[in-house]
mmCIF file of C-alpha atoms in Angstrom:
data_model
loop_
_atom_site.group_PDB
_atom_site.id
_atom_site.type_symbol
_atom_site.label_atom_id
_atom_site.label_comp_id
_atom_site.label_asym_id
_atom_site.label_seq_id
_atom_site.Cartn_x
_atom_site.Cartn_y
_atom_site.Cartn_z
ATOM 1 C CA MET A 1 180.957 86.578 48.480
ATOM 2 C CA THR A 2 183.562 88.932 46.832
ATOM 3 C CA LEU A 3 184.756 91.662 44.600
ATOM 4 C CA ARG A 4 185.801 90.592 41.539
ATOM 5 C CA SER A 5 188.834 91.452 40.171
ATOM 6 C CA LYS A 6 187.652 91.316 37.073
ATOM 7 C CA SER A 7 184.936 94.112 37.554
ATOM 8 C CA ALA A 8 187.985 96.343 39.098
ATOM 9 C CA GLY A 9 189.030 98.103 36.132
ATOM 10 C CA ALA A 10 185.979 98.302 34.060
ATOM 11 C CA ALA A 11 184.211 99.971 37.361
ATOM 12 C CA ALA A 12 187.584 102.694 38.028
ATOM 13 C CA ALA A 13 185.524 105.086 37.169
ATOM 14 C CA GLY A 14 182.706 103.452 39.205
ATOM 15 C CA LEU A 15 179.532 104.765 39.896
ATOM 16 C CA LEU A 16 181.131 108.179 39.937
ATOM 17 C CA ALA A 17 179.231 110.002 37.796
ATOM 18 C CA LEU A 18 175.861 109.041 39.153
ATOM 19 C CA ALA A 19 176.142 111.468 42.233
ATOM 20 C CA LEU A 20 178.347 114.194 40.452
ATOM 21 C CA THR A 21 175.147 114.084 37.295
ATOM 22 C CA ALA A 22 172.382 116.324 37.326
ATOM 23 C CA VAL A 23 169.233 115.247 36.145
ATOM 24 C CA ALA A 24 169.564 115.197 32.871
ATOM 25 C CA PRO A 25 168.307 118.708 30.785
ATOM 26 C CA ALA A 26 166.590 118.863 27.247
ATOM 27 C CA ALA A 27 169.908 117.598 24.632
ATOM 28 C CA SER A 28 170.606 118.829 21.658
ATOM 29 C CA ARG A 29 170.397 115.880 19.706
ATOM 30 C CA ALA A 30 170.998 112.203 21.602
ATOM 31 C CA ASP A 31 170.537 108.670 20.128
ATOM 32 C CA ASN A 32 167.613 105.767 21.395
ATOM 33 C CA VAL A 33 168.996 104.514 24.165
ATOM 34 C CA PRO A 34 169.068 100.401 24.575
ATOM 35 C CA GLY A 35 167.253 98.616 26.837
ATOM 36 C CA GLY A 36 164.391 101.391 26.239
ATOM 37 C CA ALA A 37 165.679 103.675 29.330
ATOM 38 C CA ALA A 38 165.519 106.927 27.189
ATOM 39 C CA VAL A 39 163.929 108.024 23.801
ATOM 40 C CA GLU A 40 165.136 110.807 21.080
ATOM 41 C CA GLU A 41 161.678 113.238 20.999
ATOM 42 C CA HIS A 42 162.278 116.578 19.543
ATOM 43 C CA GLY A 43 165.454 116.432 19.637
ATOM 44 C CA ALA A 44 165.069 116.387 23.278
ATOM 45 C CA THR A 45 166.113 113.135 25.835
ATOM 46 C CA HIS A 46 164.043 111.961 27.771
ATOM 47 C CA ILE A 47 163.790 109.725 30.449
ATOM 48 C CA GLN A 48 161.266 106.572 29.875
ATOM 49 C CA ARG A 49 159.535 105.423 33.469
ATOM 50 C CA GLN A 50 160.308 101.853 34.142
ATOM 51 C CA PRO A 51 157.893 99.119 35.940
ATOM 52 C CA TRP A 52 159.340 98.887 39.315
ATOM 53 C CA THR A 53 156.741 96.995 41.460
ATOM 54 C CA PHE A 54 157.711 99.797 44.567
ATOM 55 C CA ARG A 55 155.922 102.244 42.503
ATOM 56 C CA GLY A 56 152.699 104.044 43.936
ATOM 57 C CA PRO A 57 151.011 103.208 47.467
ATOM 58 C CA PHE A 58 150.799 100.204 47.100
ATOM 59 C CA GLY A 59 153.929 99.438 45.946
ATOM 60 C CA ARG A 60 156.817 96.868 47.227
ATOM 61 C CA PHE A 61 160.197 95.558 47.176
ATOM 62 C CA ASP A 62 161.183 92.656 44.593
ATOM 63 C CA GLN A 63 163.363 90.842 47.510
ATOM 64 C CA ALA A 64 164.637 88.899 44.912
ATOM 65 C CA GLN A 65 165.535 91.749 42.615
ATOM 66 C CA LEU A 66 166.695 93.291 45.847
ATOM 67 C CA GLN A 67 169.263 90.223 46.094
ATOM 68 C CA ARG A 68 170.116 90.727 42.280
ATOM 69 C CA GLY A 69 170.521 94.496 42.973
ATOM 70 C CA PHE A 70 173.220 93.826 45.699
ATOM 71 C CA GLU A 71 175.296 91.051 43.900
ATOM 72 C CA VAL A 72 175.761 93.970 41.495
ATOM 73 C CA TYR A 73 176.707 96.830 43.810
ATOM 74 C CA LYS A 74 178.719 94.311 45.493
ATOM 75 C CA GLU A 75 180.401 92.765 42.330
ATOM 76 C CA VAL A 76 181.097 96.016 39.871
ATOM 77 C CA CYS A 77 180.275 99.499 42.292
ATOM 78 C CA SER A 78 181.535 99.080 45.620
ATOM 79 C CA THR A 79 184.852 98.570 44.006
ATOM 80 C CA CYS A 80 184.850 102.396 43.526
ATOM 81 C CA HIS A 81 182.127 103.481 46.418
ATOM 82 C CA SER A 82 181.073 102.748 49.569
ATOM 83 C CA MET A 83 177.615 103.361 51.466
ATOM 84 C CA ARG A 84 178.499 103.916 54.380
ATOM 85 C CA LEU A 85 174.883 104.971 55.867
ATOM 86 C CA VAL A 86 174.035 101.586 55.280
ATOM 87 C CA PRO A 87 174.441 98.894 57.917
ATOM 88 C CA ILE A 88 175.412 95.531 56.723
ATOM 89 C CA ARG A 89 172.626 94.433 59.211
ATOM 90 C CA SER A 90 169.900 96.350 57.313
ATOM 91 C CA LEU A 91 170.675 92.839 54.828
ATOM 92 C CA SER A 92 168.183 90.739 57.211
ATOM 93 C CA GLN A 93 165.213 93.189 58.094
ATOM 94 C CA ALA A 94 162.382 93.539 56.765
ATOM 95 C CA GLY A 95 161.236 95.099 53.881
ATOM 96 C CA GLY A 96 164.890 94.444 52.571
ATOM 97 C CA PRO A 97 166.710 91.898 50.518
ATOM 98 C CA GLY A 98 166.103 89.133 52.888
ATOM 99 C CA PHE A 99 168.839 87.192 53.959
ATOM 100 C CA SER A 100 169.197 85.377 56.897
ATOM 101 C CA GLU A 101 171.159 86.462 59.939
ATOM 102 C CA GLU A 102 173.982 83.477 58.845
ATOM 103 C CA GLN A 103 174.336 85.511 55.471
ATOM 104 C CA VAL A 104 175.230 88.954 57.036
ATOM 105 C CA LYS A 105 177.013 87.485 59.207
ATOM 106 C CA ALA A 106 179.398 85.380 56.903
ATOM 107 C CA LEU A 107 179.077 88.906 53.986
ATOM 108 C CA ALA A 108 180.279 90.620 57.022
ATOM 109 C CA ALA A 109 182.916 88.846 57.704
ATOM 110 C CA THR A 110 185.104 89.158 54.418
ATOM 111 C CA TYR A 111 184.878 92.650 55.110
ATOM 112 C CA THR A 112 187.902 94.251 56.988
ATOM 113 C CA VAL A 113 187.212 97.341 59.300
ATOM 114 C CA LYS A 114 189.832 99.516 60.981
ATOM 115 C CA ASP A 115 188.971 100.118 64.547
ATOM 116 C CA GLY A 116 190.365 101.197 67.578
ATOM 117 C CA PRO A 117 192.237 102.141 69.344
ATOM 118 C CA ASN A 118 193.211 100.082 71.934
ATOM 119 C CA GLU A 119 194.422 99.680 75.187
ATOM 120 C CA ALA A 120 197.667 100.109 73.532
ATOM 121 C CA GLY A 121 196.368 103.599 71.812
ATOM 122 C CA GLU A 122 196.978 101.823 68.242
ATOM 123 C CA MET A 123 193.737 100.918 65.413
ATOM 124 C CA PHE A 124 193.726 97.301 63.929
ATOM 125 C CA ASP A 125 192.403 95.561 61.977
ATOM 126 C CA ARG A 126 189.687 93.367 62.523
ATOM 127 C CA PRO A 127 186.459 91.349 60.255
ATOM 128 C CA GLY A 128 183.561 92.966 58.989
ATOM 129 C CA ARG A 129 180.523 92.460 61.424
ATOM 130 C CA PRO A 130 176.713 93.192 60.950
ATOM 131 C CA SER A 131 176.567 96.018 63.335
ATOM 132 C CA ASP A 132 179.435 97.551 60.632
ATOM 133 C CA HIS A 133 178.316 99.768 58.304
ATOM 134 C CA PHE A 134 179.594 99.040 54.550
ATOM 135 C CA PRO A 135 183.156 99.404 54.341
ATOM 136 C CA SER A 136 184.557 102.160 51.488
ATOM 137 C CA PRO A 137 187.245 100.736 49.114
ATOM 138 C CA PHE A 138 189.579 103.552 49.673
ATOM 139 C CA PRO A 139 190.683 104.414 53.534
ATOM 140 C CA ASN A 140 190.047 108.208 52.703
ATOM 141 C CA PRO A 141 189.149 110.205 50.042
ATOM 142 C CA GLN A 142 192.393 111.695 49.699
ATOM 143 C CA ALA A 143 193.478 108.056 48.734
ATOM 144 C CA ALA A 144 190.407 107.424 46.175
ATOM 145 C CA ARG A 145 190.848 111.091 44.166
ATOM 146 C CA ALA A 146 194.212 109.740 44.037
ATOM 147 C CA ALA A 147 193.689 106.412 41.934
ATOM 148 C CA LEU A 148 190.737 107.280 40.191
ATOM 149 C CA GLY A 149 191.273 111.397 39.866
ATOM 150 C CA ALA A 150 188.270 111.750 42.297
ATOM 151 C CA SER A 151 186.440 110.571 45.475
ATOM 152 C CA PRO A 152 183.776 109.018 44.864
ATOM 153 C CA PRO A 153 180.625 109.896 46.193
ATOM 154 C CA ASP A 154 179.128 107.515 48.215
ATOM 155 C CA LEU A 155 175.825 105.559 46.759
ATOM 156 C CA SER A 156 173.965 105.351 49.877
ATOM 157 C CA VAL A 157 171.109 107.804 49.239
ATOM 158 C CA ILE A 158 172.095 108.322 45.053
ATOM 159 C CA ALA A 159 168.071 107.056 44.073
ATOM 160 C CA LYS A 160 166.894 110.566 46.521
ATOM 161 C CA ALA A 161 169.381 112.932 45.603
ATOM 162 C CA ARG A 162 169.027 112.284 41.872
ATOM 163 C CA ASP A 163 164.903 113.158 40.062
ATOM 164 C CA VAL A 164 163.435 113.620 36.598
ATOM 165 C CA HIS A 165 162.166 116.637 36.116
ATOM 166 C CA SER A 166 158.802 116.761 34.158
ATOM 167 C CA GLY A 167 157.711 119.737 33.334
ATOM 168 C CA PHE A 168 154.662 121.938 33.624
ATOM 169 C CA PRO A 169 152.227 120.077 33.681
ATOM 170 C CA GLY A 170 153.596 116.810 34.270
ATOM 171 C CA PHE A 171 154.688 117.995 38.084
ATOM 172 C CA VAL A 172 151.143 117.858 38.859
ATOM 173 C CA ILE A 173 150.122 114.898 37.825
ATOM 174 C CA ASP A 174 152.334 113.553 39.564
ATOM 175 C CA ALA A 175 151.752 115.059 42.513
ATOM 176 C CA PHE A 176 148.270 112.864 42.107
ATOM 177 C CA THR A 177 149.857 109.897 40.483
ATOM 178 C CA GLN A 178 152.663 109.717 43.528
ATOM 179 C CA TYR A 179 155.115 109.535 41.448
ATOM 180 C CA GLN A 180 158.456 109.971 43.361
ATOM 181 C CA GLU A 181 161.075 106.858 40.903
ATOM 182 C CA GLY A 182 162.392 109.498 39.658
ATOM 183 C CA GLY A 183 165.903 108.301 41.128
ATOM 184 C CA PRO A 184 165.753 105.021 40.048
ATOM 185 C CA ASP A 185 164.937 106.026 36.636
ATOM 186 C CA TYR A 186 167.295 107.882 36.307
ATOM 187 C CA ILE A 187 169.842 105.692 37.269
ATOM 188 C CA HIS A 188 168.577 102.629 34.874
ATOM 189 C CA ALA A 189 169.090 104.839 31.851
ATOM 190 C CA LEU A 190 172.190 106.460 32.737
ATOM 191 C CA LEU A 191 173.522 102.919 33.059
ATOM 192 C CA LEU A 192 171.964 102.153 29.889
ATOM 193 C CA GLY A 193 172.644 105.172 28.357
ATOM 194 C CA TYR A 194 176.126 104.591 26.397
ATOM 195 C CA THR A 195 175.520 104.409 22.845
ATOM 196 C CA LYS A 196 178.581 104.724 20.876
ATOM 197 C CA GLU A 197 181.021 101.738 21.150
ATOM 198 C CA ASP A 198 183.421 104.563 19.732
ATOM 199 C CA ASP A 199 182.774 106.536 22.668
ATOM 200 C CA PRO A 200 183.104 105.015 25.847
ATOM 201 C CA ASN A 201 183.179 108.539 27.607
ATOM 202 C CA TYR A 202 179.192 109.094 25.088
ATOM 203 C CA ASN A 203 176.365 109.122 27.386
ATOM 204 C CA ALA A 204 172.904 110.051 26.120
ATOM 205 C CA VAL A 205 171.287 110.933 29.386
ATOM 206 C CA PHE A 206 174.300 112.679 30.431
ATOM 207 C CA PRO A 207 173.878 116.149 30.329
ATOM 208 C CA GLY A 208 176.139 117.144 27.459
ATOM 209 C CA HIS A 209 177.083 113.830 26.609
ATOM 210 C CA ARG A 210 180.345 113.819 28.105
ATOM 211 C CA ILE A 211 180.505 111.436 31.172
ATOM 212 C CA ALA A 212 183.431 111.172 33.033
ATOM 213 C CA MET A 213 183.262 107.262 33.550
ATOM 214 C CA PRO A 214 183.454 104.214 30.561
ATOM 215 C CA PRO A 215 180.480 101.804 30.826
ATOM 216 C CA PRO A 216 180.312 99.863 34.436
ATOM 217 C CA LEU A 217 177.948 97.241 32.673
ATOM 218 C CA SER A 218 178.556 94.178 30.738
ATOM 219 C CA ASP A 219 177.046 91.422 29.281
ATOM 220 C CA GLY A 220 177.870 88.611 31.416
ATOM 221 C CA VAL A 221 179.785 90.904 34.685
ATOM 222 C CA VAL A 222 177.588 89.509 37.265
ATOM 223 C CA ASP A 223 176.549 85.779 38.044
ATOM 224 C CA TYR A 224 172.683 85.285 38.663
ATOM 225 C CA ALA A 225 172.004 82.363 40.695
ATOM 226 C CA ASP A 226 168.754 82.507 39.987
ATOM 227 C CA GLY A 227 168.593 81.942 36.079
ATOM 228 C CA SER A 228 167.777 85.852 35.859
ATOM 229 C CA PRO A 229 169.703 87.056 32.358
ATOM 230 C CA LYS A 230 172.580 88.156 32.662
ATOM 231 C CA THR A 231 172.749 91.278 30.063
ATOM 232 C CA LYS A 232 173.820 95.291 31.136
ATOM 233 C CA GLU A 233 169.413 95.766 30.944
ATOM 234 C CA GLN A 234 169.059 93.042 34.468
ATOM 235 C CA TYR A 235 171.758 94.447 35.794
ATOM 236 C CA ALA A 236 171.446 98.248 35.722
ATOM 237 C CA THR A 237 167.644 97.420 36.648
ATOM 238 C CA ASP A 238 168.472 95.590 39.380
ATOM 239 C CA VAL A 239 170.843 97.616 41.007
ATOM 240 C CA ALA A 240 168.759 100.558 40.413
ATOM 241 C CA ALA A 241 166.266 99.037 42.871
ATOM 242 C CA PHE A 242 168.903 97.575 45.195
ATOM 243 C CA LEU A 243 169.957 101.397 45.314
ATOM 244 C CA MET A 244 166.738 103.033 46.106
ATOM 245 C CA TRP A 245 165.998 100.366 48.655
ATOM 246 C CA ALA A 246 169.180 101.463 49.897
ATOM 247 C CA ALA A 247 168.187 105.311 49.951
ATOM 248 C CA GLU A 248 164.746 104.622 51.631
ATOM 249 C CA PRO A 249 164.946 100.730 53.047
ATOM 250 C CA LYS A 250 161.665 101.684 55.046
ATOM 251 C CA LEU A 251 159.504 102.782 51.776
ATOM 252 C CA GLU A 252 157.602 99.708 53.038
ATOM 253 C CA ALA A 253 156.353 100.603 56.567
ATOM 254 C CA ARG A 254 156.407 104.289 54.976
ATOM 255 C CA LYS A 255 153.587 103.106 52.947
ATOM 256 C CA SER A 256 151.584 100.623 55.029
ATOM 257 C CA MET A 257 151.712 103.767 57.927
ATOM 258 C CA GLY A 258 150.299 105.854 55.463
ATOM 259 C CA PHE A 259 147.511 103.909 54.438
ATOM 260 C CA ALA A 260 146.903 103.350 57.978
ATOM 261 C CA VAL A 261 146.269 107.448 58.740
ATOM 262 C CA ILE A 262 144.549 107.501 56.303
ATOM 263 C CA VAL A 263 141.700 105.220 56.736
ATOM 264 C CA TYR A 264 141.799 106.421 60.041
ATOM 265 C CA LEU A 265 140.955 110.346 58.968
ATOM 266 C CA LEU A 266 138.289 109.052 56.637
ATOM 267 C CA ILE A 267 136.942 106.979 59.989
ATOM 268 C CA PHE A 268 137.121 109.451 62.057
ATOM 269 C CA ALA A 269 135.600 112.220 59.731
ATOM 270 C CA GLY A 270 132.701 109.863 59.159
ATOM 271 C CA LEU A 271 132.479 109.205 63.069
ATOM 272 C CA LEU A 272 132.419 113.676 63.181
ATOM 273 C CA LEU A 273 129.819 113.752 60.390
ATOM 274 C CA ALA A 274 127.301 111.447 62.445
ATOM 275 C CA ILE A 275 127.740 113.357 65.715
ATOM 276 C CA LYS A 276 127.116 116.641 63.661
ATOM 277 C CA LYS A 277 123.445 115.361 61.949
ATOM 278 C CA ARG A 278 123.316 113.971 65.147
ATOM 279 C CA LEU A 279 123.715 116.704 67.311
ATOM 280 C CA TRP A 280 121.717 119.201 64.310
ATOM 281 C CA ALA A 281 118.997 117.027 63.876
ATOM 282 C CA ASN A 282 116.535 118.675 66.496
ATOM 283 C CA ILE A 283 117.411 121.709 66.067
ATOM 284 C CA PRO A 284 114.936 124.191 64.033
ATOM 285 C CA HIS A 285 116.301 125.728 61.517
#
């Protein structure tokens, strides 16, 4: 489980634009995005909503998809970006990718973590542990800026930091349908938004259509052990789902708790209504 050197060049700008972008507004003109990520309608680019398994009040993460998404992050995104808010041990916790503790320990050991100071007052390098957070590929923001021209942002909560605005009355409908997948929808569309082969910095979803990074994904860049298609469309879907989990690892627990609270309130309301009727039954009107 090591980083691929062949992805380093293509991802030199990494997913830098993910944290530098705002939600894509209406554009004057845009090409159709492959893979159904966005469509052109009346001259404006609209991000299509994907059929995520975790959407809705009863949605759950697809464990196999999270494992594939982690592979894409590890092979491509982590070349430039960290997830410093995400502990490595969370990969084996409930509601996540479902790696075993042995797999997590082996993965953590592939990272080199700077620790210390020791008794001599010196910092030292050691193999990573499951309790460590995902390290940055650069020792500090200045080193990243010198190498890439800008300090790549952390991807820990990028899926919650981005959204898709529906406008009126769409946002009212979204409140009732509990639409919360704007972040992964935007990431998915952005990664598939490179529609001009002769212009690697053109992106149909990015505001102004000029993006700093070249296309980070291409067919065959990551090998899937489960036989899933090795296409950039599949990669974009999987990594967007994984980044959603990274931003909200307790999503399944939150939804379960919310459902239990709703059931409790309904039962409580029913009991109050029954008590009210019983107390007032014999009182003349």
